[in-house]
Amino acid sequence: KLHHACADWGFFQLINHGVPDQVMEKMKADIVEFFKLPLEEKKAFARLPNSLEGYGQAFVVSDDQQLDWADMLTLITRPLQSRNIDLWPAQPLTFRDSLSCYSMELKSVAGTLLEVMAKNLGVAPEEFSTIFQDQTQAVRINYYPPCPRADEVLGLSPHTDGSGLTLLLQVNDVEGLQIRKGGNWFPVKQLPGALIANIGDIIEILSNGVYKSIEHRTIINAKEKRLSIATFHGPIEYSVIGPLAEIVKGCKPKYVSMSFGKFMKAYFSAELKGKRFMKNLKL
C-alpha cells in the first residue's frame, strides 16, 4: 500500500504513527497562541534578508508578483546545531519546548518511512540512511486568514516540495489543502490524528521518477482561518542528489545530479509554479 501510494499519488495519510497525542495537541495549541499575538510581537521574529527562516512570506522573488494569502513562520529544527533559537518565539512560554519535542517525534517517523521506502524501491536501506543520516528538518507554520473574496486568492500557490519527505499536521478542522492528479484538484480531508505525508522532489530524483512529488496548493476559506504545520525532511547538506545507481541499472537517469546545497538555492530562488522546477532538472 505504501509503495502504491508513493508511486501513484505521491501522497498518503499516516495513522498509528506513534507520535503521542499530547505532543501534537500542545504543538497545535502553541501555534494558535502565537498567531494571536499582536503583529509587532510577531515581527520580532521577522525573516531576515536573504534568509529562509523567520516570520513572513516565503518564495517572494520579485516586487510585482502576486503574494499568497498567508502568514508563515519558518524555522530550521535539525540538525540541532543549525537551530537559531533567537527566531523561535518566546511566547507562548512553552512554544520552544513544544516544537523541540514535536521535531524529535517527527524525525523518528520520517526515518522509519524512509527505511521502508528504500526497501520498496529495491535499494539497500543504508543507501537512504547514508543520504538522510543526519536529516535536515525544517518546519513551516502556516496561518491562512479568512478572505471575503476567497475565490480570488490562494493561501499557497501550486508547487511541489523541495524536500525528501513532508509530514503535515492540520491544526484546526478547516479544510484547504488540495492535491493535483490527472489535471484535477482533489481536496484533502485529514483523518483524525493523522499526519499527511507527501513525497518531495528529492525522493522523486533519487528514485529516478518511480516515486512522484505531488503538486499541491492551499485554498482560502471565506469565513474561517486555517492553520497547519508542515515538517520537511531532507538529506545531509553536502550530499549529492541524483538518481541512485541501484535504480538506474539497465536504464538511463532521468534527472541531473547536483549537491543538495545547490538544489536548495535554486529551489528557493524560483517562484512557486507547479512542477516547473522539476521539469528543469530533467535530462
Coordinates of C-alpha atoms in Angstrom, one line a residue:
K1 CA 0.0 0.0 0.0
L2 CA 2.8 2.4 0.8
H3 CA 4.6 1.7 -2.4
H4 CA 1.4 2.2 -4.4
A5 CA 0.7 5.5 -2.6
C6 CA 4.2 6.8 -3.3
A7 CA 4.4 5.7 -6.9
D8 CA 0.8 6.5 -8.0
W9 CA -0.2 9.5 -5.8
G10 CA 3.0 10.8 -4.1
F11 CA 0.7 11.3 -1.1
F12 CA -0.8 9.4 1.8
Q13 CA -2.2 9.8 5.3
L14 CA -0.5 8.1 8.2
I15 CA -2.3 6.8 11.2
N16 CA -0.9 4.8 14.1
H17 CA 2.4 6.7 13.7
G18 CA 3.3 6.7 17.4
V19 CA 3.5 10.4 17.9
P20 CA 1.9 11.0 21.3
D21 CA -1.4 12.9 21.2
Q22 CA -0.2 15.3 23.9
V23 CA 2.8 16.2 21.8
M24 CA 0.6 17.1 18.8
E25 CA -2.1 18.8 20.8
K26 CA 0.5 21.0 22.7
M27 CA 2.1 22.0 19.4
K28 CA -1.3 22.9 17.9
A29 CA -2.2 25.0 21.0
D30 CA 1.0 26.9 20.9
I31 CA 0.7 27.6 17.2
V32 CA -2.8 29.1 17.8
E33 CA -1.5 31.3 20.6
F34 CA 1.5 32.5 18.6
F35 CA -0.7 33.8 15.7
K36 CA -3.0 35.5 18.2
L37 CA -0.1 37.8 19.3
P38 CA -0.1 41.4 18.1
L39 CA 1.7 41.9 14.8
E40 CA 4.6 43.9 16.4
E41 CA 5.3 40.9 18.7
K42 CA 5.3 38.5 15.8
K43 CA 7.6 40.8 13.7
A44 CA 10.2 40.5 16.4
F45 CA 10.9 37.1 14.7
A46 CA 10.7 38.5 11.2
R47 CA 12.6 36.8 8.3
L48 CA 16.0 38.4 7.8
P49 CA 17.1 39.5 4.3
N50 CA 18.5 36.5 2.2
S51 CA 17.3 34.1 4.9
L52 CA 14.7 31.3 4.7
E53 CA 14.0 31.5 8.5
G54 CA 11.6 33.6 10.5
Y55 CA 8.2 35.2 10.3
G56 CA 6.9 36.4 6.9
Q57 CA 6.2 35.1 3.5
A58 CA 8.3 32.6 1.5
F59 CA 9.1 32.5 -2.2
V60 CA 9.0 36.2 -2.7
V61 CA 11.3 36.7 -5.6
S62 CA 10.1 40.0 -7.2
D63 CA 8.2 43.2 -6.2
D64 CA 5.4 42.6 -8.8
Q65 CA 4.4 39.0 -8.1
Q66 CA 1.0 38.2 -6.6
L67 CA 1.6 37.2 -3.0
D68 CA -0.1 34.2 -1.3
W69 CA -2.8 34.9 1.3
A70 CA -0.9 33.6 4.3
D71 CA 1.3 34.4 7.3
M72 CA 4.2 31.9 7.8
L73 CA 6.8 31.1 10.4
T74 CA 9.7 29.0 9.1
L75 CA 12.3 27.5 11.3
I76 CA 15.2 25.1 10.9
T77 CA 14.8 22.4 13.6
R78 CA 17.5 19.8 12.7
P79 CA 20.4 19.2 12.9
L80 CA 20.4 20.7 16.4
Q81 CA 23.4 22.8 15.8
S82 CA 21.6 24.6 12.9
R83 CA 18.9 26.0 15.2
N84 CA 18.7 29.7 15.5
I85 CA 16.8 29.9 18.8
D86 CA 16.6 33.7 18.5
L87 CA 14.0 33.2 15.8
W88 CA 12.0 30.7 17.9
P89 CA 9.1 32.5 19.5
A90 CA 9.4 33.1 23.3
Q91 CA 5.6 33.5 23.5
P92 CA 3.7 31.4 24.4
L93 CA 6.2 30.3 27.0
T94 CA 6.0 26.6 26.1
F95 CA 6.5 27.1 22.3
R96 CA 10.2 26.2 22.1
D97 CA 9.8 23.1 24.2
S98 CA 6.7 22.0 22.2
L99 CA 8.5 22.5 18.9
S100 CA 11.6 20.6 20.1
C101 CA 9.5 17.6 21.2
Y102 CA 7.5 17.6 18.1
S103 CA 10.6 17.8 15.9
M104 CA 12.1 14.8 17.6
E105 CA 9.0 12.7 17.2
L106 CA 8.6 13.5 13.5
K107 CA 12.3 12.8 12.9
S108 CA 11.6 9.3 14.1
V109 CA 8.5 8.9 11.9
A110 CA 10.3 10.1 8.8
G111 CA 13.3 7.8 9.5
T112 CA 11.0 4.8 9.6
L113 CA 9.2 5.8 6.5
L114 CA 12.4 6.4 4.5
E115 CA 13.7 3.0 5.5
V116 CA 10.6 1.2 4.3
M117 CA 10.6 3.3 1.1
A118 CA 14.2 2.2 0.4
K119 CA 13.2 -1.4 0.7
N120 CA 10.2 -0.9 -1.5
L121 CA 12.4 0.6 -4.2
G122 CA 14.8 -2.3 -4.0
V123 CA 17.5 -0.1 -2.6
A124 CA 19.6 -1.2 0.4
P125 CA 18.3 0.7 3.4
E126 CA 21.8 2.0 4.2
E127 CA 21.7 3.9 0.8
F128 CA 18.9 6.1 2.2
S129 CA 20.3 6.1 5.7
T130 CA 23.6 7.5 4.4
I131 CA 21.9 10.3 2.4
F132 CA 19.5 11.2 5.2
Q133 CA 21.7 10.1 8.2
D134 CA 21.6 13.5 10.0
Q135 CA 18.5 14.5 8.1
T136 CA 17.9 18.2 7.8
Q137 CA 14.5 19.2 9.1
A138 CA 12.6 22.5 8.9
V139 CA 9.1 23.5 9.8
R140 CA 6.8 26.0 8.1
I141 CA 3.9 27.0 10.3
N142 CA 1.1 28.4 8.2
Y143 CA -1.7 30.8 9.1
Y144 CA -4.3 31.4 6.4
P145 CA -6.7 34.2 7.4
P146 CA -10.3 34.1 6.0
C147 CA -10.9 36.3 2.9
P148 CA -14.4 37.5 1.8
R149 CA -13.2 37.1 -1.8
A150 CA -11.7 33.7 -1.2
D151 CA -12.0 32.6 -4.9
E152 CA -9.7 35.4 -6.0
V153 CA -6.7 34.4 -3.8
L154 CA -4.6 31.3 -2.9
G155 CA -3.1 30.5 0.5
L156 CA -0.2 28.8 -1.1
S157 CA 0.3 28.6 -4.9
P158 CA 0.6 25.2 -6.7
H159 CA 4.0 23.7 -6.1
T160 CA 5.9 20.6 -5.1
D161 CA 8.1 20.4 -2.1
G162 CA 11.9 20.7 -2.4
S163 CA 12.4 18.2 0.4
G164 CA 12.6 14.4 0.6
L165 CA 9.5 13.8 2.7
T166 CA 7.0 16.2 4.1
L167 CA 4.7 15.5 7.1
L168 CA 1.8 17.9 7.6
L169 CA -0.3 18.3 10.7
Q170 CA -3.6 20.3 10.3
V171 CA -4.0 22.5 13.4
N172 CA -7.8 23.1 13.1
D173 CA -10.6 21.5 11.2
V174 CA -10.9 23.9 8.3
E175 CA -10.0 22.2 5.0
G176 CA -7.9 23.9 2.4
L177 CA -5.2 21.5 1.2
Q178 CA -5.7 20.2 -2.4
I179 CA -3.5 17.8 -4.4
R180 CA -3.4 17.5 -8.2
K181 CA -3.7 14.3 -10.1
G182 CA -4.5 13.8 -13.8
G183 CA -5.1 17.5 -14.2
N184 CA -7.8 17.6 -11.4
W185 CA -7.6 19.1 -7.9
F186 CA -8.7 16.8 -5.0
P187 CA -9.5 18.2 -1.6
V188 CA -7.8 16.5 1.3
K189 CA -9.9 15.7 4.4
Q190 CA -7.5 14.9 7.2
L191 CA -8.3 11.7 9.1
P192 CA -8.5 12.1 12.9
G193 CA -5.0 12.2 14.4
A194 CA -3.3 11.5 11.1
L195 CA -0.1 13.0 9.6
I196 CA -0.5 13.9 5.9
A197 CA 2.6 12.8 4.1
N198 CA 3.8 13.7 0.6
I199 CA 6.8 12.8 -1.5
G200 CA 9.2 15.7 -2.2
D201 CA 11.4 16.5 -5.2
I202 CA 14.5 14.9 -3.6
I203 CA 12.9 11.4 -3.5
E204 CA 11.5 11.7 -7.0
I205 CA 15.0 12.4 -8.2
L206 CA 16.6 9.6 -6.0
S207 CA 14.0 7.1 -7.3
N208 CA 14.5 8.3 -10.9
G209 CA 10.8 9.1 -11.1
V210 CA 9.5 5.9 -9.6
Y211 CA 8.1 7.9 -6.8
K212 CA 6.4 11.2 -7.7
S213 CA 6.5 14.5 -5.9
I214 CA 2.9 15.7 -5.6
E215 CA 1.7 19.1 -6.8
H216 CA -0.4 20.7 -4.1
R217 CA -1.9 24.1 -3.1
T218 CA -3.9 25.7 -0.4
I219 CA -7.3 27.4 -0.9
I220 CA -8.8 30.0 1.4
N221 CA -12.0 29.9 3.4
A222 CA -14.3 32.9 3.2
K223 CA -15.2 32.9 6.9
E224 CA -12.7 30.8 8.9
K225 CA -9.0 30.8 9.4
R226 CA -6.9 27.7 8.8
L227 CA -3.6 26.7 10.5
S228 CA -1.2 23.9 9.7
I229 CA 2.4 22.9 10.3
A230 CA 4.5 21.3 7.6
T231 CA 7.7 19.5 8.6
F232 CA 10.2 19.0 5.8
H233 CA 12.9 16.2 5.9
G234 CA 15.9 16.4 3.6
P235 CA 19.3 14.9 3.1
I236 CA 22.5 16.0 4.7
E237 CA 23.7 19.3 3.4
Y238 CA 26.8 18.1 1.5
S239 CA 25.2 15.0 -0.2
V240 CA 24.9 14.7 -3.9
I241 CA 21.3 14.4 -5.2
G242 CA 20.8 12.3 -8.3
P243 CA 19.2 9.0 -9.4
L244 CA 20.5 6.1 -7.3
A245 CA 22.8 3.7 -9.1
E246 CA 20.8 0.7 -8.0
I247 CA 17.7 2.1 -9.5
V248 CA 19.2 3.2 -12.9
K249 CA 20.9 -0.2 -13.6
G250 CA 19.8 -1.0 -17.2
C251 CA 18.1 2.3 -17.8
K252 CA 19.0 5.9 -18.2
P253 CA 18.9 8.5 -15.4
K254 CA 16.1 11.0 -15.9
Y255 CA 17.4 13.8 -13.7
V256 CA 20.6 15.8 -13.3
S257 CA 22.8 15.3 -10.3
M258 CA 23.8 18.2 -8.0
S259 CA 24.7 19.0 -4.5
F260 CA 21.8 19.4 -2.1
G261 CA 23.0 22.9 -1.3
K262 CA 22.9 23.9 -4.9
F263 CA 19.5 22.3 -5.3
M264 CA 18.0 24.2 -2.4
K265 CA 19.5 27.5 -3.6
A266 CA 17.8 27.0 -7.0
Y267 CA 14.5 25.9 -5.5
F268 CA 14.1 28.9 -3.2
S269 CA 15.1 31.4 -5.8
A270 CA 12.2 30.5 -8.1
E271 CA 8.5 31.4 -7.9
L272 CA 6.1 28.6 -7.0
K273 CA 4.9 27.3 -10.4
G274 CA 3.6 23.8 -10.1
K275 CA 6.2 21.2 -11.3
R276 CA 8.1 23.6 -13.5
F277 CA 11.2 23.5 -11.3
M278 CA 11.4 19.7 -11.5
K279 CA 10.9 19.8 -15.3
N280 CA 14.1 22.0 -15.5
L281 CA 16.1 19.2 -13.8
K282 CA 15.1 16.5 -16.3
L283 CA 17.7 15.2 -18.7

